[in-house]
mmCIF file of C-alpha atoms and ligand atoms in Angstrom:
data_model
loop_
_atom_site.group_PDB
_atom_site.id
_atom_site.type_symbol
_atom_site.label_atom_id
_atom_site.label_comp_id
_atom_site.label_asym_id
_atom_site.label_seq_id
_atom_site.Cartn_x
_atom_site.Cartn_y
_atom_site.Cartn_z
ATOM 1 C CA LEU G 65 -79.298 -30.758 5.762
ATOM 2 C CA GLU G 66 -76.245 -29.155 7.285
ATOM 3 C CA ILE G 67 -73.441 -31.040 9.100
ATOM 4 C CA LYS G 68 -71.068 -29.351 11.439
ATOM 5 C CA PHE G 69 -68.157 -31.052 13.074
ATOM 6 C CA ILE G 70 -67.971 -30.427 16.812
ATOM 7 C CA GLY G 71 -64.991 -32.714 17.286
ATOM 8 C CA THR G 72 -62.889 -34.678 14.715
ATOM 9 C CA GLY G 73 -60.333 -36.349 17.134
ATOM 10 C CA SER G 74 -59.769 -40.028 17.877
ATOM 11 C CA ALA G 75 -59.847 -41.578 21.314
ATOM 12 C CA VAL G 76 -56.370 -40.016 21.891
ATOM 13 C CA THR G 77 -57.173 -36.833 23.730
ATOM 14 C CA SER G 78 -55.672 -33.878 21.842
ATOM 15 C CA LEU G 79 -55.184 -30.142 22.226
ATOM 16 C CA LYS G 80 -56.019 -29.638 18.583
ATOM 17 C CA ARG G 81 -59.241 -31.595 18.241
ATOM 18 C CA PHE G 82 -62.175 -32.550 20.534
ATOM 19 C CA HIS G 83 -63.333 -36.092 20.451
ATOM 20 C CA SER G 84 -65.408 -37.163 17.431
ATOM 21 C CA SER G 85 -68.815 -35.625 17.206
ATOM 22 C CA PHE G 86 -70.962 -33.782 14.729
ATOM 23 C CA LEU G 87 -74.191 -31.886 14.578
ATOM 24 C CA ILE G 88 -76.960 -32.460 11.959
ATOM 25 C CA ASN G 89 -79.267 -29.595 11.305
ATOM 26 C CA SER G 90 -82.489 -30.427 9.486
ATOM 27 C CA GLU G 91 -85.395 -27.935 9.316
ATOM 28 C CA ASN G 92 -84.384 -26.412 12.616
ATOM 29 C CA TYR G 93 -83.982 -29.706 14.354
ATOM 30 C CA ARG G 94 -80.485 -30.228 15.793
ATOM 31 C CA LEU G 95 -79.270 -33.870 16.253
ATOM 32 C CA LEU G 96 -75.865 -34.276 17.949
ATOM 33 C CA VAL G 97 -74.169 -37.416 16.947
ATOM 34 C CA ASP G 98 -72.018 -38.690 19.882
ATOM 35 C CA ALA G 99 -71.308 -37.029 23.155
ATOM 36 C CA GLY G 100 -67.809 -38.176 24.210
ATOM 37 C CA ASP G 101 -65.521 -36.895 26.902
ATOM 38 C CA GLY G 102 -65.325 -33.074 26.692
ATOM 39 C CA ILE G 103 -68.429 -32.615 24.492
ATOM 40 C CA SER G 104 -69.765 -29.746 26.646
ATOM 41 C CA LYS G 105 -66.622 -27.781 26.246
ATOM 42 C CA ALA G 106 -66.506 -28.638 22.594
ATOM 43 C CA LEU G 107 -70.022 -27.155 22.116
ATOM 44 C CA LEU G 108 -69.141 -24.148 24.121
ATOM 45 C CA THR G 109 -66.071 -23.613 21.771
ATOM 46 C CA ARG G 110 -68.251 -23.747 18.714
ATOM 47 C CA LYS G 111 -70.828 -21.480 20.314
ATOM 48 C CA ILE G 112 -73.653 -24.069 20.095
ATOM 49 C CA PRO G 113 -76.116 -23.411 22.957
ATOM 50 C CA TYR G 114 -76.738 -26.720 24.739
ATOM 51 C CA ASN G 115 -80.437 -26.199 24.748
ATOM 52 C CA SER G 116 -80.568 -25.581 20.985
ATOM 53 C CA ILE G 117 -79.990 -29.294 20.640
ATOM 54 C CA ASN G 118 -83.149 -31.334 20.126
ATOM 55 C CA GLY G 119 -81.699 -34.801 20.064
ATOM 56 C CA LEU G 120 -78.645 -36.914 20.701
ATOM 57 C CA LEU G 121 -77.562 -40.073 18.892
ATOM 58 C CA ILE G 122 -75.043 -42.397 20.518
ATOM 59 C CA THR G 123 -73.153 -44.778 18.152
ATOM 60 C CA HIS G 124 -71.586 -46.866 20.871
ATOM 61 C CA LEU G 125 -70.420 -46.590 24.490
ATOM 62 C CA HIS G 126 -66.657 -46.115 24.067
ATOM 63 C CA PRO G 127 -65.789 -43.069 26.307
ATOM 64 C CA ASP G 128 -64.699 -40.925 23.394
ATOM 65 C CA HIS G 129 -68.284 -41.159 22.089
ATOM 66 C CA PHE G 130 -70.347 -41.467 25.167
ATOM 67 C CA SER G 131 -68.869 -40.433 28.473
ATOM 68 C CA GLY G 132 -69.612 -36.687 28.237
ATOM 69 C CA LEU G 133 -73.326 -37.412 28.119
ATOM 70 C CA ALA G 134 -74.024 -37.054 31.800
ATOM 71 C CA LEU G 135 -72.303 -33.640 32.114
ATOM 72 C CA LEU G 136 -74.020 -32.454 28.947
ATOM 73 C CA ILE G 137 -77.404 -33.187 30.421
ATOM 74 C CA ILE G 138 -76.459 -31.328 33.587
ATOM 75 C CA GLN G 139 -75.504 -28.364 31.443
ATOM 76 C CA MET G 140 -78.966 -28.540 29.862
ATOM 77 C CA LYS G 141 -80.536 -28.610 33.336
ATOM 78 C CA LEU G 142 -78.384 -25.795 34.601
ATOM 79 C CA PHE G 143 -79.487 -23.650 31.656
ATOM 80 C CA LYS G 144 -83.082 -24.380 32.576
ATOM 81 C CA ARG G 145 -84.001 -26.435 29.615
ATOM 82 C CA LYS G 146 -87.673 -26.723 28.983
ATOM 83 C CA ARG G 147 -88.008 -28.482 25.662
ATOM 84 C CA ASN G 148 -87.862 -32.272 25.271
ATOM 85 C CA LEU G 149 -84.631 -34.068 24.691
ATOM 86 C CA GLN G 150 -84.540 -37.199 22.553
ATOM 87 C CA ILE G 151 -81.649 -39.648 23.076
ATOM 88 C CA PHE G 152 -81.414 -42.311 20.300
ATOM 89 C CA VAL G 153 -79.435 -45.428 21.140
ATOM 90 C CA HIS G 154 -79.446 -49.087 20.090
ATOM 91 C CA LYS G 155 -82.212 -50.766 22.029
ATOM 92 C CA SER G 156 -79.720 -53.176 23.666
ATOM 93 C CA LEU G 157 -78.037 -50.144 25.219
ATOM 94 C CA LYS G 158 -81.017 -48.358 26.608
ATOM 95 C CA ASP G 159 -80.806 -49.743 30.120
ATOM 96 C CA GLU G 160 -77.027 -49.099 30.287
ATOM 97 C CA VAL G 161 -77.504 -45.466 29.272
ATOM 98 C CA ARG G 162 -80.289 -45.045 31.887
ATOM 99 C CA ASN G 163 -78.098 -46.628 34.539
ATOM 100 C CA PHE G 164 -75.157 -44.563 33.671
ATOM 101 C CA LEU G 165 -77.301 -41.317 34.149
ATOM 102 C CA GLU G 166 -78.757 -42.503 37.301
ATOM 103 C CA LYS G 167 -75.344 -43.356 38.691
ATOM 104 C CA SER G 168 -74.375 -39.790 37.838
ATOM 105 C CA TYR G 169 -77.389 -38.806 40.103
ATOM 106 C CA ILE G 170 -79.438 -37.762 36.969
ATOM 107 C CA PHE G 171 -82.946 -38.780 37.550
ATOM 108 C CA LEU G 172 -85.106 -38.592 34.538
ATOM 109 C CA ASP G 173 -88.181 -37.483 36.429
ATOM 110 C CA GLN G 174 -86.312 -34.599 38.225
ATOM 111 C CA LEU G 175 -84.736 -32.812 35.214
ATOM 112 C CA GLY G 176 -87.373 -30.164 34.611
ATOM 113 C CA PHE G 177 -87.642 -31.424 31.014
ATOM 114 C CA LYS G 178 -88.744 -34.586 29.341
ATOM 115 C CA LEU G 179 -85.975 -36.893 28.299
ATOM 116 C CA ASP G 180 -86.975 -39.539 25.856
ATOM 117 C CA LEU G 181 -84.722 -42.538 25.622
ATOM 118 C CA ILE G 182 -85.534 -43.983 22.300
ATOM 119 C CA GLY G 183 -84.156 -47.463 21.302
ATOM 120 C CA PHE G 184 -83.421 -48.198 17.692
ATOM 121 C CA LYS G 185 -83.197 -51.570 15.944
ATOM 122 C CA ASN G 186 -81.063 -52.703 13.068
ATOM 123 C CA ASP G 187 -82.405 -51.744 9.728
ATOM 124 C CA ASP G 188 -85.554 -50.197 11.183
ATOM 125 C CA GLU G 189 -85.879 -46.700 9.781
ATOM 126 C CA LYS G 190 -86.281 -44.142 12.461
ATOM 127 C CA ILE G 191 -87.936 -40.814 11.962
ATOM 128 C CA VAL G 192 -86.077 -38.092 13.763
ATOM 129 C CA HIS G 193 -87.875 -35.006 12.641
ATOM 130 C CA LYS G 194 -90.040 -34.268 9.601
ATOM 131 C CA ASN G 195 -87.986 -35.477 6.661
ATOM 132 C CA LEU G 196 -84.892 -36.511 8.616
ATOM 133 C CA THR G 197 -84.537 -40.257 9.125
ATOM 134 C CA PHE G 198 -81.810 -42.662 9.883
ATOM 135 C CA LEU G 199 -81.159 -46.371 9.370
ATOM 136 C CA ALA G 200 -78.692 -48.132 11.662
ATOM 137 C CA ARG G 201 -76.811 -51.267 11.117
ATOM 138 C CA ASN G 202 -74.582 -53.114 13.506
ATOM 139 C CA ASN G 203 -70.926 -53.117 12.606
ATOM 140 C CA SER G 204 -68.008 -55.165 13.937
ATOM 141 C CA HIS G 205 -66.171 -52.447 15.917
ATOM 142 C CA LEU G 206 -66.802 -54.100 19.279
ATOM 143 C CA LYS G 207 -66.877 -57.674 18.079
ATOM 144 C CA SER G 208 -63.559 -58.677 19.697
ATOM 145 C CA TYR G 209 -64.992 -57.767 23.162
ATOM 146 C CA GLU G 210 -67.701 -60.391 23.039
ATOM 147 C CA LYS G 211 -65.472 -63.135 24.463
ATOM 148 C CA PHE G 212 -64.990 -61.084 27.671
ATOM 149 C CA ASP G 213 -68.568 -60.754 28.876
ATOM 150 C CA LYS G 214 -71.331 -61.854 26.519
ATOM 151 C CA ASN G 215 -74.083 -62.217 29.085
ATOM 152 C CA ARG G 216 -74.008 -58.993 31.000
ATOM 153 C CA LEU G 217 -73.052 -56.328 28.382
ATOM 154 C CA SER G 218 -74.223 -55.325 24.940
ATOM 155 C CA PHE G 219 -71.531 -54.704 22.430
ATOM 156 C CA SER G 220 -73.520 -52.877 19.858
ATOM 157 C CA CYS G 221 -71.838 -50.403 17.663
ATOM 158 C CA SER G 222 -73.694 -48.962 14.644
ATOM 159 C CA SER G 223 -73.002 -47.375 11.317
ATOM 160 C CA PHE G 224 -75.698 -45.006 10.037
ATOM 161 C CA LEU G 225 -77.443 -43.831 6.973
ATOM 162 C CA PHE G 226 -79.037 -40.502 7.456
ATOM 163 C CA LYS G 227 -81.695 -39.363 4.893
ATOM 164 C CA GLU G 228 -83.511 -36.263 4.191
ATOM 165 C CA ASN G 229 -85.727 -36.332 1.089
ATOM 166 C CA GLU G 230 -83.609 -37.643 -1.731
ATOM 167 C CA LYS G 231 -80.254 -36.981 -0.127
ATOM 168 C CA ASN G 232 -78.346 -39.261 2.177
ATOM 169 C CA LEU G 233 -75.279 -39.313 4.324
ATOM 170 C CA PHE G 234 -73.418 -42.504 5.414
ATOM 171 C CA TYR G 235 -71.567 -42.224 8.641
ATOM 172 C CA THR G 236 -69.314 -45.200 9.202
ATOM 173 C CA GLY G 237 -69.005 -44.624 13.036
ATOM 174 C CA ASP G 238 -66.150 -46.471 14.487
ATOM 175 C CA ILE G 239 -65.657 -49.675 12.626
ATOM 176 C CA GLY G 240 -63.896 -52.993 13.038
ATOM 177 C CA SER G 241 -62.874 -54.035 9.550
ATOM 178 C CA ARG G 242 -62.929 -53.123 5.928
ATOM 179 C CA LYS G 243 -66.123 -55.010 5.365
ATOM 180 C CA ASP G 244 -67.937 -52.544 7.607
ATOM 181 C CA LEU G 245 -67.455 -49.935 4.867
ATOM 182 C CA ASN G 246 -69.762 -51.867 2.663
ATOM 183 C CA ILE G 247 -72.574 -52.079 5.244
ATOM 184 C CA PHE G 248 -74.859 -49.808 3.140
ATOM 185 C CA SER G 249 -73.619 -50.886 -0.299
ATOM 186 C CA ASP G 250 -77.198 -51.685 -1.199
ATOM 187 C CA HIS G 251 -77.853 -47.997 -1.126
ATOM 188 C CA LYS G 252 -76.692 -45.095 -3.400
ATOM 189 C CA LEU G 253 -74.544 -42.936 -1.171
ATOM 190 C CA ASN G 254 -74.342 -39.158 -1.670
ATOM 191 C CA PHE G 255 -72.219 -38.042 1.201
ATOM 192 C CA ILE G 256 -69.915 -40.141 3.357
ATOM 193 C CA ILE G 257 -68.245 -39.474 6.744
ATOM 194 C CA SER G 258 -65.539 -42.195 7.449
ATOM 195 C CA GLU G 259 -63.535 -42.659 10.576
ATOM 196 C CA ILE G 260 -59.808 -43.204 9.824
ATOM 197 C CA THR G 261 -58.423 -44.815 12.985
ATOM 198 C CA HIS G 262 -59.440 -48.423 12.447
ATOM 199 C CA ILE G 263 -58.884 -48.555 8.701
ATOM 200 C CA LYS G 264 -56.262 -47.581 6.055
ATOM 201 C CA LEU G 265 -57.052 -44.466 4.037
ATOM 202 C CA GLU G 266 -56.338 -46.490 0.888
ATOM 203 C CA ASP G 267 -58.946 -49.035 1.862
ATOM 204 C CA ILE G 268 -61.484 -46.311 2.370
ATOM 205 C CA LEU G 269 -60.719 -45.011 -1.129
ATOM 206 C CA LYS G 270 -60.934 -48.565 -2.542
ATOM 207 C CA ALA G 271 -64.270 -49.134 -0.913
ATOM 208 C CA PHE G 272 -65.944 -46.051 -2.259
ATOM 209 C CA THR G 273 -64.096 -45.216 -5.452
ATOM 210 C CA LYS G 274 -66.606 -46.914 -7.685
ATOM 211 C CA LEU G 275 -69.494 -45.013 -6.086
ATOM 212 C CA LYS G 276 -70.626 -41.658 -7.448
ATOM 213 C CA PHE G 277 -70.402 -39.977 -4.097
ATOM 214 C CA GLN G 278 -70.326 -36.242 -3.887
ATOM 215 C CA LYS G 279 -68.170 -35.811 -0.916
ATOM 216 C CA LEU G 280 -66.067 -38.124 1.323
ATOM 217 C CA ILE G 281 -64.989 -36.575 4.644
ATOM 218 C CA PHE G 282 -62.433 -38.105 7.022
ATOM 219 C CA THR G 283 -62.895 -37.833 10.839
ATOM 220 C CA HIS G 284 -61.641 -39.508 14.050
ATOM 221 C CA ILE G 285 -58.193 -38.236 13.426
ATOM 222 C CA SER G 286 -55.299 -38.342 15.891
ATOM 223 C CA ASP G 287 -52.481 -35.831 16.039
ATOM 224 C CA ASN G 288 -50.193 -38.561 14.623
ATOM 225 C CA ASP G 289 -52.280 -39.007 11.565
ATOM 226 C CA SER G 290 -51.194 -35.755 9.770
ATOM 227 C CA GLN G 291 -48.268 -37.323 7.938
ATOM 228 C CA LYS G 292 -50.429 -40.177 6.613
ATOM 229 C CA ILE G 293 -53.176 -37.757 5.624
ATOM 230 C CA SER G 294 -50.891 -35.516 3.666
ATOM 231 C CA ASP G 295 -49.184 -38.484 1.934
ATOM 232 C CA PHE G 296 -52.577 -39.806 0.966
ATOM 233 C CA PHE G 297 -53.808 -36.520 -0.547
ATOM 234 C CA ARG G 298 -50.658 -36.160 -2.508
ATOM 235 C CA GLY G 299 -51.401 -39.411 -4.249
ATOM 236 C CA LEU G 300 -55.004 -38.488 -5.135
ATOM 237 C CA SER G 301 -56.265 -37.596 -8.630
ATOM 238 C CA PRO G 302 -57.347 -33.902 -9.077
ATOM 239 C CA GLN G 303 -60.938 -35.035 -9.299
ATOM 240 C CA ASN G 304 -60.833 -36.922 -6.002
ATOM 241 C CA ARG G 305 -58.804 -34.042 -4.366
ATOM 242 C CA LYS G 306 -61.962 -31.958 -4.933
ATOM 243 C CA ARG G 307 -64.354 -34.306 -3.212
ATOM 244 C CA ILE G 308 -62.312 -35.930 -0.451
ATOM 245 C CA LEU G 309 -61.169 -34.044 2.593
ATOM 246 C CA ALA G 310 -60.136 -34.413 6.202
ATOM 247 C CA ALA G 311 -62.428 -32.547 8.571
ATOM 248 C CA LYS G 312 -61.231 -30.110 11.229
ATOM 249 C CA ASP G 313 -63.297 -29.103 14.305
ATOM 250 C CA GLY G 314 -65.857 -26.467 13.211
ATOM 251 C CA TYR G 315 -65.901 -27.606 9.564
ATOM 252 C CA SER G 316 -69.386 -27.618 8.024
ATOM 253 C CA PHE G 317 -71.012 -28.686 4.776
ATOM 254 C CA LYS G 318 -74.497 -28.976 3.198
ATOM 255 C CA VAL G 319 -75.955 -32.202 2.022
HETATM 256 ZN ZN1 ZN P 276 -63.799 -43.646 18.850
#
């Protein structure tokens, strides 16, 4: 399992980082996690051909994670895609994603390739490809919105546990509180990717420090975070300094 960061930025648009997104490569299947604003240009920058991507996974519908989707699908069509595209999204968001595409004049039966919109449920292990699976659990990132419009919109935002054979990767996604870091505490975690915008770095360390994780990688980083990151790393033990790092666009590692 290889992970490559396409973007490591926060919702604040930056000249140094694209919005948060990474690519999982498992036995020649490429799954892109999130497709926020600017994702097509981010992939171009990393020299990832659009049509080498087999599947997309959308964590939630904030624009820094989602709003590049329509233009990315247009790129795939313009580059004469033939192979199927899978889009994994929480089942409560399926209709909203389909509507968003249709309102961008993307009609699923006119693409020239098959687009499978696949809904996932909480705690229902989904097979992506061969040995690659994921487990999604709803977190509290969008909970504060529920008071605005509970009837019409879904406020689903998920955290994920990706698995391939015996190895796993926990991706926090965008979270709402410290508690969300413990969402998969019933699993042994090998690798962890944590966002750092909605949580203190010290709290991330506290949540995972007892675990025997191999690597903890920070993402969702704004330009203003550089001071807090360097202060944090200065306070780390030599052992933790070896296994904790802040990702940059293009950084990749093997699970
Ligand atoms: Zn975000």
